[in-house]
Tab-separated table of C-alpha atoms in Angstrom:
chain	number	residue	atom	x	y	z
A	1	MET	CA	-156.996	127.816	2.334
A	2	SER	CA	-158.841	124.887	0.944
A	3	THR	CA	-162.162	125.147	-0.773
A	4	THR	CA	-165.021	122.669	-0.790
A	5	PRO	CA	-165.538	121.302	-4.324
A	6	SER	CA	-169.029	121.620	-5.785
A	7	CYS	CA	-171.120	118.446	-5.865
A	8	SER	CA	-171.642	116.728	-9.202
A	9	PRO	CA	-175.262	116.132	-10.369
A	10	SER	CA	-174.959	112.394	-9.739
A	11	SER	CA	-173.772	112.836	-6.159
A	12	SER	CA	-175.940	115.750	-5.112
A	13	PRO	CA	-179.037	115.029	-3.042
A	14	ARG	CA	-182.310	115.127	-4.976
A	15	LYS	CA	-184.083	118.427	-4.527
A	16	ARG	CA	-187.582	118.146	-3.159
A	17	LYS	CA	-190.451	120.127	-4.618
A	18	LEU	CA	-191.840	122.548	-2.092
A	19	SER	CA	-195.196	124.287	-2.006
A	20	ASP	CA	-195.575	127.993	-1.456
A	21	ALA	CA	-195.854	127.196	2.228
A	22	GLY	CA	-192.532	125.354	2.162
A	23	LEU	CA	-194.080	121.882	2.288
A	24	ASP	CA	-192.533	118.878	0.506
A	25	THR	CA	-194.966	118.105	-2.357
A	26	GLU	CA	-192.937	115.893	-4.696
A	27	ILE	CA	-194.420	112.508	-3.762
A	28	PRO	CA	-198.070	113.655	-3.632
A	29	ASN	CA	-197.743	115.422	-6.993
A	30	GLU	CA	-196.085	112.375	-8.565
A	31	ILE	CA	-198.876	110.128	-7.338
A	32	ILE	CA	-201.531	112.528	-8.616
A	33	ALA	CA	-199.862	112.581	-12.061
A	34	GLU	CA	-199.427	108.801	-12.159
A	35	ILE	CA	-203.064	108.204	-11.217
A	36	ASP	CA	-204.201	110.672	-13.882
A	37	ASN	CA	-202.051	108.908	-16.505
A	38	GLU	CA	-203.048	105.339	-15.572
A	39	SER	CA	-205.571	104.547	-18.308
A	40	ARG	CA	-206.379	101.071	-16.963
A	41	ILE	CA	-208.209	102.458	-13.915
A	42	ASP	CA	-211.421	103.137	-15.843
A	43	LEU	CA	-211.362	99.676	-17.444
A	44	LEU	CA	-211.043	97.380	-14.440
A	45	GLY	CA	-214.208	97.889	-12.447
A	46	ASP	CA	-215.826	100.342	-10.065
A	47	ASP	CA	-213.848	99.133	-7.040
A	48	ILE	CA	-210.514	100.000	-8.683
A	49	LYS	CA	-211.851	103.353	-9.803
A	50	GLU	CA	-213.148	104.107	-6.303
A	51	GLN	CA	-209.819	103.236	-4.649
A	52	ALA	CA	-207.914	105.376	-7.139
A	53	THR	CA	-210.286	108.304	-6.578
A	54	LYS	CA	-209.855	108.102	-2.799
A	55	LEU	CA	-206.068	107.787	-3.064
A	56	ARG	CA	-205.873	110.772	-5.394
A	57	ALA	CA	-207.929	112.824	-2.960
A	58	ARG	CA	-205.476	111.893	-0.174
A	59	ALA	CA	-202.571	112.941	-2.384
A	60	VAL	CA	-204.244	116.289	-3.098
A	61	ARG	CA	-204.710	116.864	0.632
A	62	ALA	CA	-201.103	115.848	1.274
A	63	VAL	CA	-199.901	118.752	-0.864
A	64	GLU	CA	-201.123	121.140	1.839
A	65	ASN	CA	-201.171	118.875	4.900
A	66	PRO	CA	-197.764	117.847	6.284
A	67	LYS	CA	-199.379	115.398	8.696
A	68	ILE	CA	-200.212	112.964	5.893
A	69	ASP	CA	-197.436	110.370	5.660
A	70	HIS	CA	-195.913	110.448	2.166
A	71	ASP	CA	-194.336	107.010	2.498
A	72	ASP	CA	-197.693	105.528	3.428
A	73	LEU	CA	-199.177	107.354	0.444
A	74	ARG	CA	-196.549	105.855	-1.876
A	75	ASP	CA	-197.058	102.356	-0.413
A	76	SER	CA	-200.806	102.653	-0.943
A	77	TRP	CA	-200.247	103.579	-4.587
A	78	LYS	CA	-197.810	100.667	-5.080
A	79	THR	CA	-200.376	98.290	-3.590
A	80	LEU	CA	-203.093	99.635	-5.850
A	81	LEU	CA	-200.779	99.302	-8.878
A	82	MET	CA	-200.142	95.656	-7.969
A	83	LEU	CA	-203.903	95.111	-7.846
A	84	ILE	CA	-204.281	96.864	-11.221
A	85	ASP	CA	-201.568	94.657	-12.756
A	86	SER	CA	-203.154	91.527	-11.311
A	87	ARG	CA	-206.623	92.529	-12.481
A	88	THR	CA	-205.230	93.329	-15.970
A	89	LYS	CA	-203.666	89.870	-16.267
A	90	ALA	CA	-206.830	88.202	-14.997
A	91	SER	CA	-208.892	90.206	-17.472
A	92	ALA	CA	-206.614	89.151	-20.336
A	93	VAL	CA	-206.895	85.491	-19.303
A	94	ALA	CA	-210.679	85.773	-19.042
A	95	LYS	CA	-210.854	87.451	-22.444
A	96	ALA	CA	-208.709	84.731	-24.015
A	97	HIS	CA	-210.846	82.049	-22.363
A	98	LYS	CA	-214.016	83.704	-23.620
A	99	ALA	CA	-212.591	83.827	-27.148
A	100	GLU	CA	-211.595	80.154	-26.909
A	101	VAL	CA	-215.079	79.174	-25.743
A	102	ALA	CA	-216.607	81.178	-28.612
A	103	ALA	CA	-214.267	79.484	-31.104
A	104	LEU	CA	-215.131	76.032	-29.748
A	105	ARG	CA	-218.844	76.822	-29.861
A	106	SER	CA	-218.464	77.970	-33.463
A	107	GLN	CA	-216.574	74.784	-34.294
A	108	VAL	CA	-219.273	72.613	-32.719
A	109	GLN	CA	-221.925	74.488	-34.691
A	110	GLU	CA	-219.893	73.973	-37.872
A	111	TYR	CA	-219.592	70.239	-37.149
A	112	PHE	CA	-223.327	69.979	-36.588
A	113	PHE	CA	-224.157	72.030	-39.681
A	114	LEU	CA	-221.894	69.976	-41.931
A	115	SER	CA	-223.252	66.725	-40.491
A	116	GLN	CA	-226.732	67.884	-41.506
A	117	ILE	CA	-225.950	69.191	-44.991
A	118	GLY	CA	-223.047	67.008	-46.122
A	119	ASP	CA	-224.892	63.879	-47.241
A	120	TRP	CA	-227.440	65.944	-49.159
A	121	CYS	CA	-224.625	67.642	-51.076
A	122	HIS	CA	-222.989	64.298	-51.793
A	123	GLY	CA	-226.363	63.059	-52.989
A	124	PHE	CA	-226.697	65.579	-55.817
A	125	GLN	CA	-222.971	65.396	-56.581
A	126	ASN	CA	-223.235	61.638	-57.106
A	127	VAL	CA	-226.079	62.224	-59.578
A	128	PHE	CA	-223.900	64.693	-61.483
A	129	LYS	CA	-220.951	62.289	-61.472
A	130	LYS	CA	-223.063	59.452	-62.823
A	131	TYR	CA	-224.575	61.567	-65.572
A	132	GLU	CA	-221.343	63.254	-66.674
A	133	GLY	CA	-220.194	60.079	-68.434
A	134	ARG	CA	-223.267	60.135	-70.683
A	135	PHE	CA	-223.026	63.915	-71.033
A	136	LYS	CA	-219.448	63.557	-72.253
A	137	GLY	CA	-220.563	61.029	-74.857
A	138	GLU	CA	-223.283	63.369	-76.115
A	139	TRP	CA	-220.869	66.304	-76.079
A	140	THR	CA	-218.216	64.342	-78.001
A	141	LYS	CA	-220.770	63.266	-80.603
A	142	ALA	CA	-221.972	66.858	-81.077
A	143	LEU	CA	-218.371	68.079	-81.383
A	144	LYS	CA	-217.614	65.484	-84.051
A	145	ILE	CA	-220.615	66.643	-86.097
A	146	THR	CA	-219.565	70.288	-85.736
A	147	LEU	CA	-216.016	69.515	-86.870
A	148	GLN	CA	-217.278	67.646	-89.914
A	149	GLU	CA	-219.540	70.570	-90.779
A	150	GLN	CA	-216.428	72.742	-90.625
A	151	GLY	CA	-214.755	70.564	-93.247
A	152	LEU	CA	-212.848	67.889	-91.340
A	153	SER	CA	-213.102	64.288	-92.456
A	154	ALA	CA	-215.042	61.865	-90.289
A	155	SER	CA	-211.865	60.101	-89.128
A	156	VAL	CA	-210.065	63.322	-88.221
A	157	ALA	CA	-213.153	64.721	-86.510
A	158	ALA	CA	-213.477	61.498	-84.515
A	159	LYS	CA	-209.810	61.646	-83.497
A	160	VAL	CA	-210.072	65.259	-82.374
A	161	SER	CA	-213.254	64.547	-80.432
A	162	GLU	CA	-211.683	61.516	-78.783
A	163	SER	CA	-208.733	63.606	-77.562
A	164	TYR	CA	-211.048	65.101	-74.940
A	165	LYS	CA	-212.059	61.707	-73.523
A	166	ASP	CA	-210.340	62.298	-70.164
A	167	PHE	CA	-211.836	65.729	-69.561
A	168	PHE	CA	-214.257	65.685	-66.620
A	169	ALA	CA	-215.364	68.134	-63.960
A	170	THR	CA	-216.984	65.716	-61.502
A	171	ARG	CA	-217.173	62.048	-62.539
A	172	PRO	CA	-213.793	60.613	-61.438
A	173	TYR	CA	-213.026	63.149	-58.727
A	174	ARG	CA	-213.497	63.731	-55.048
A	175	VAL	CA	-215.450	66.894	-54.252
A	176	THR	CA	-212.288	68.660	-53.116
A	177	LYS	CA	-210.704	68.000	-56.520
A	178	THR	CA	-213.740	69.398	-58.349
A	179	LEU	CA	-213.502	72.519	-56.184
A	180	ASP	CA	-209.794	72.823	-57.009
A	181	LEU	CA	-210.686	72.808	-60.708
A	182	LEU	CA	-213.486	75.374	-60.391
A	183	ARG	CA	-211.988	77.906	-57.980
A	184	PRO	CA	-209.251	79.298	-60.280
A	185	GLU	CA	-211.829	79.885	-63.020
A	186	ILE	CA	-214.166	81.631	-60.580
A	187	GLU	CA	-211.301	83.811	-59.346
A	188	ASN	CA	-210.255	84.706	-62.903
A	189	LEU	CA	-213.851	85.586	-63.718
A	190	LYS	CA	-214.134	87.839	-60.651
A	191	ASN	CA	-210.906	89.634	-61.554
A	192	TRP	CA	-212.056	90.136	-65.143
A	193	CYS	CA	-215.329	91.670	-63.949
A	194	ALA	CA	-213.535	93.805	-61.344
A	195	ASN	CA	-211.363	95.239	-64.130
A	196	GLY	CA	-214.403	96.352	-66.087
A	197	LYS	CA	-214.365	93.252	-68.327
A	198	ALA	CA	-211.311	94.616	-70.093
A	199	GLY	CA	-209.093	92.315	-72.100
A	200	THR	CA	-209.705	88.744	-73.181
A	201	PRO	CA	-212.497	86.975	-71.287
A	202	PRO	CA	-211.157	84.115	-69.154
A	203	ALA	CA	-211.474	80.523	-70.309
A	204	THR	CA	-213.837	78.555	-68.061
A	205	PRO	CA	-214.080	74.998	-69.439
A	206	TYR	CA	-214.879	73.441	-66.056
A	207	LEU	CA	-217.559	76.020	-65.286
A	208	ASP	CA	-218.925	75.349	-68.781
A	209	ARG	CA	-219.155	71.622	-68.054
A	210	VAL	CA	-220.898	72.263	-64.724
A	211	ASP	CA	-223.302	74.589	-66.527
A	212	GLY	CA	-224.181	71.798	-68.942
A	213	LEU	CA	-224.836	69.390	-66.072
A	214	CYS	CA	-226.991	71.923	-64.232
A	215	LYS	CA	-229.045	72.647	-67.339
A	216	ARG	CA	-229.645	68.911	-67.766
A	217	TYR	CA	-231.420	68.880	-64.387
A	218	LYS	CA	-232.878	72.387	-64.671
A	219	VAL	CA	-231.067	73.697	-61.594
A	220	ASP	CA	-229.025	76.883	-61.439
A	221	ARG	CA	-225.262	76.796	-61.491
A	222	GLN	CA	-224.836	79.442	-58.778
A	223	SER	CA	-226.694	77.293	-56.246
A	224	TYR	CA	-224.428	74.378	-57.132
A	225	LEU	CA	-221.340	76.523	-56.577
A	226	ASP	CA	-222.770	77.848	-53.295
A	227	LEU	CA	-223.481	74.380	-51.917
A	228	LEU	CA	-220.483	72.355	-53.089
A	229	PRO	CA	-217.931	73.985	-50.705
A	230	SER	CA	-220.001	72.773	-47.724
A	231	CYS	CA	-219.582	69.268	-49.077
A	232	GLY	CA	-215.840	69.819	-49.399
A	233	ARG	CA	-215.547	71.202	-45.854
A	234	ARG	CA	-217.522	68.265	-44.521
A	235	ASP	CA	-215.166	65.784	-46.180
A	236	THR	CA	-212.082	67.609	-44.925
A	237	MET	CA	-213.411	67.963	-41.377
A	238	PHE	CA	-214.874	64.485	-40.916
A	239	HIS	CA	-212.423	62.386	-42.897
A	240	ASN	CA	-208.720	62.364	-42.052
A	241	ALA	CA	-207.919	60.109	-44.961
A	242	CYS	CA	-204.708	58.162	-45.203
A	243	PRO	CA	-202.514	59.104	-48.182
A	244	GLN	CA	-204.285	58.405	-51.471
A	245	LEU	CA	-201.695	56.594	-53.563
A	246	GLU	CA	-202.915	58.141	-56.821
A	247	ASP	CA	-201.934	61.528	-55.403
A	248	TYR	CA	-198.310	60.368	-55.276
A	249	PHE	CA	-197.837	59.156	-58.848
A	250	ASP	CA	-194.766	60.357	-60.708
A	251	ASP	CA	-194.821	61.119	-64.428
A	252	SER	CA	-194.682	57.380	-65.162
A	253	ARG	CA	-197.592	56.775	-62.769
A	254	ASN	CA	-195.425	54.956	-60.249
A	255	VAL	CA	-196.002	55.646	-56.558
A	256	LYS	CA	-193.381	57.848	-54.902
A	257	TRP	CA	-193.230	55.839	-51.680
A	258	ASP	CA	-190.701	58.138	-50.030
A	259	GLU	CA	-193.232	60.955	-50.315
A	260	VAL	CA	-195.975	58.695	-48.966
A	261	TRP	CA	-193.749	58.004	-45.949
A	262	ALA	CA	-193.093	61.736	-45.563
A	263	ALA	CA	-196.859	62.334	-45.563
A	264	CYS	CA	-197.217	59.735	-42.807
A	265	GLN	CA	-194.540	61.474	-40.757
A	266	LYS	CA	-196.275	64.803	-41.277
A	267	ARG	CA	-199.537	63.329	-40.008
A	268	LYS	CA	-197.735	62.124	-36.883
A	269	GLY	CA	-196.443	65.658	-36.390
A	270	ILE	CA	-199.993	67.010	-36.608
A	271	ALA	CA	-201.089	64.482	-33.981
A	272	GLN	CA	-198.205	65.586	-31.755
A	273	GLN	CA	-199.381	69.200	-32.035
A	274	GLN	CA	-202.929	68.120	-31.198
A	275	PHE	CA	-201.583	66.398	-28.083
A	276	VAL	CA	-199.712	69.535	-27.010
A	277	GLN	CA	-202.902	71.553	-27.551
A	278	GLY	CA	-204.842	69.143	-25.342
A	279	ARG	CA	-207.115	67.939	-28.139
A	280	ILE	CA	-206.039	64.303	-27.700
A	281	ASP	CA	-204.461	62.511	-24.751
A	282	GLU	CA	-201.230	60.536	-24.597
A	283	VAL	CA	-202.930	57.183	-25.200
A	284	GLN	CA	-204.749	58.539	-28.259
A	285	LEU	CA	-201.508	60.027	-29.598
A	286	ALA	CA	-199.790	56.660	-29.317
A	287	LYS	CA	-202.737	54.964	-31.049
A	288	ILE	CA	-202.640	57.411	-33.974
A	289	LYS	CA	-198.906	56.851	-34.438
A	290	GLN	CA	-199.469	53.105	-34.183
A	291	VAL	CA	-202.145	53.037	-36.889
A	292	ILE	CA	-200.046	55.192	-39.240
A	293	ASN	CA	-197.071	52.841	-38.871
A	294	PHE	CA	-199.359	49.831	-39.278
A	295	TRP	CA	-200.964	51.260	-42.434
A	296	PHE	CA	-197.581	51.962	-44.014
A	297	GLY	CA	-196.261	48.551	-42.955
A	298	VAL	CA	-199.130	46.853	-44.780
A	299	HIS	CA	-197.908	48.500	-47.980
A	300	VAL	CA	-194.115	48.632	-47.600
A	301	SER	CA	-192.047	45.924	-45.905
A	302	GLY	CA	-188.726	47.768	-46.100
A	303	TRP	CA	-186.327	49.758	-48.242
A	304	ASN	CA	-183.709	48.720	-50.775
A	305	GLU	CA	-180.193	50.130	-50.616
A	306	ASP	CA	-181.018	52.508	-53.461
A	307	GLY	CA	-183.895	53.956	-51.431
A	308	SER	CA	-186.686	52.268	-53.374
A	309	ALA	CA	-189.519	50.663	-51.451
A	310	ILE	CA	-189.916	46.913	-51.004
A	311	LEU	CA	-193.602	46.224	-51.588
A	312	HIS	CA	-195.721	43.273	-50.600
A	313	ASP	CA	-196.878	41.335	-53.674
A	314	ASP	CA	-200.538	42.177	-53.101
A	315	ILE	CA	-199.696	45.883	-52.986
A	316	LYS	CA	-198.151	45.694	-56.438
A	317	SER	CA	-201.490	44.397	-57.700
A	318	LEU	CA	-203.332	47.098	-55.748
A	319	VAL	CA	-201.202	49.836	-57.306
A	320	SER	CA	-201.851	48.354	-60.742
A	321	ASP	CA	-205.600	48.512	-60.093
A	322	ILE	CA	-205.310	52.119	-58.941
A	323	LYS	CA	-203.375	53.005	-62.077
A	324	SER	CA	-206.102	51.626	-64.305
A	325	SER	CA	-208.976	53.177	-62.363
A	326	SER	CA	-207.612	56.534	-61.215
A	327	PRO	CA	-208.392	59.579	-63.362
A	328	LYS	CA	-205.743	60.827	-65.728
A	329	ASP	CA	-205.055	64.454	-66.425
A	330	PRO	CA	-206.855	65.267	-69.675
A	331	ASP	CA	-204.674	65.380	-72.769
A	332	LYS	CA	-206.693	68.333	-74.018
A	333	ILE	CA	-209.077	70.782	-72.413
A	334	PRO	CA	-212.015	72.008	-74.509
A	335	ASP	CA	-212.086	75.544	-75.835
A	336	SER	CA	-214.213	77.950	-73.862
A	337	PRO	CA	-215.476	80.581	-76.318
A	338	TYR	CA	-217.103	83.658	-74.835
A	339	GLU	CA	-220.752	84.376	-75.524
A	340	GLU	CA	-222.694	87.368	-74.246
A	341	GLY	CA	-224.537	86.428	-71.072
A	342	LYS	CA	-222.468	83.299	-70.566
A	343	TRP	CA	-221.859	84.051	-66.886
A	344	ASP	CA	-224.942	86.128	-66.069
A	345	ASP	CA	-226.011	83.538	-63.492
A	346	LEU	CA	-222.715	84.048	-61.636
A	347	MET	CA	-222.665	87.860	-61.599
């Protein structure tokens, strides 16, 4: 006598949930639970919330009413879920668009602000740059006298004083360079104060020089430091300068033309990204690449087998002029002794 084998779990028919009255309640209860757990319903508008409320009420009635079609109930929920998904995606797109519009508006405001303030900042910076040459002369003379009072001979004192001849904070530099010199000192000063002024006070020779310039014109140093970054941002935003050859000097003050070419290629890459982002069109992209190649071609006519650049004769003279006029890194940086109250204006 054969026996019928028991069904495995995977092959057995799914058991339906029945109510006390013997009604199939699985689908209605699932829909009720899914609606209750769908957190997006309350976020997507009153119409979605109203449809979900009505559908849930139908599902509740279906638990006790066998005449309500469960398949139709499930299809209605699937349709509503599709609408929820679509509305969620549309909401995300709208949110991203709103954020993009806000960012563009902020950028336009920044452009306008910097166009209004930039020239004023350059105006006072140019005054500082012009005066710093005379200030350095006065400072060097005072240092020489101090050194002689400390016992050095006149010749030695003069030599020591002269060793600081290339130290400047503003005169030979672009605003961005001056900011690069000041920011590390400001950061070190903030850290020192944050640590309860423990340990050796930081050296701030560039802040000291700026303080001397500000005192000359009876303006406060903090205002200068507050305003100068706007000048730097204006220059960076409005001027996409070609490579400055003095920025590519090696230790012998010869131009590293391979690095200049690499900088040109990098600028082309930035333009390509701007094209992909829709900030410039295809014609403008081609024009930017054209001008970069043209600029480099004016300087370099080709490359030697050893990789060195072949320069036009006039460019050799231009580089020589840049060498003689571009600022050198100072051989020595002045001491920056701490005095009580030295940075009170910055605290």
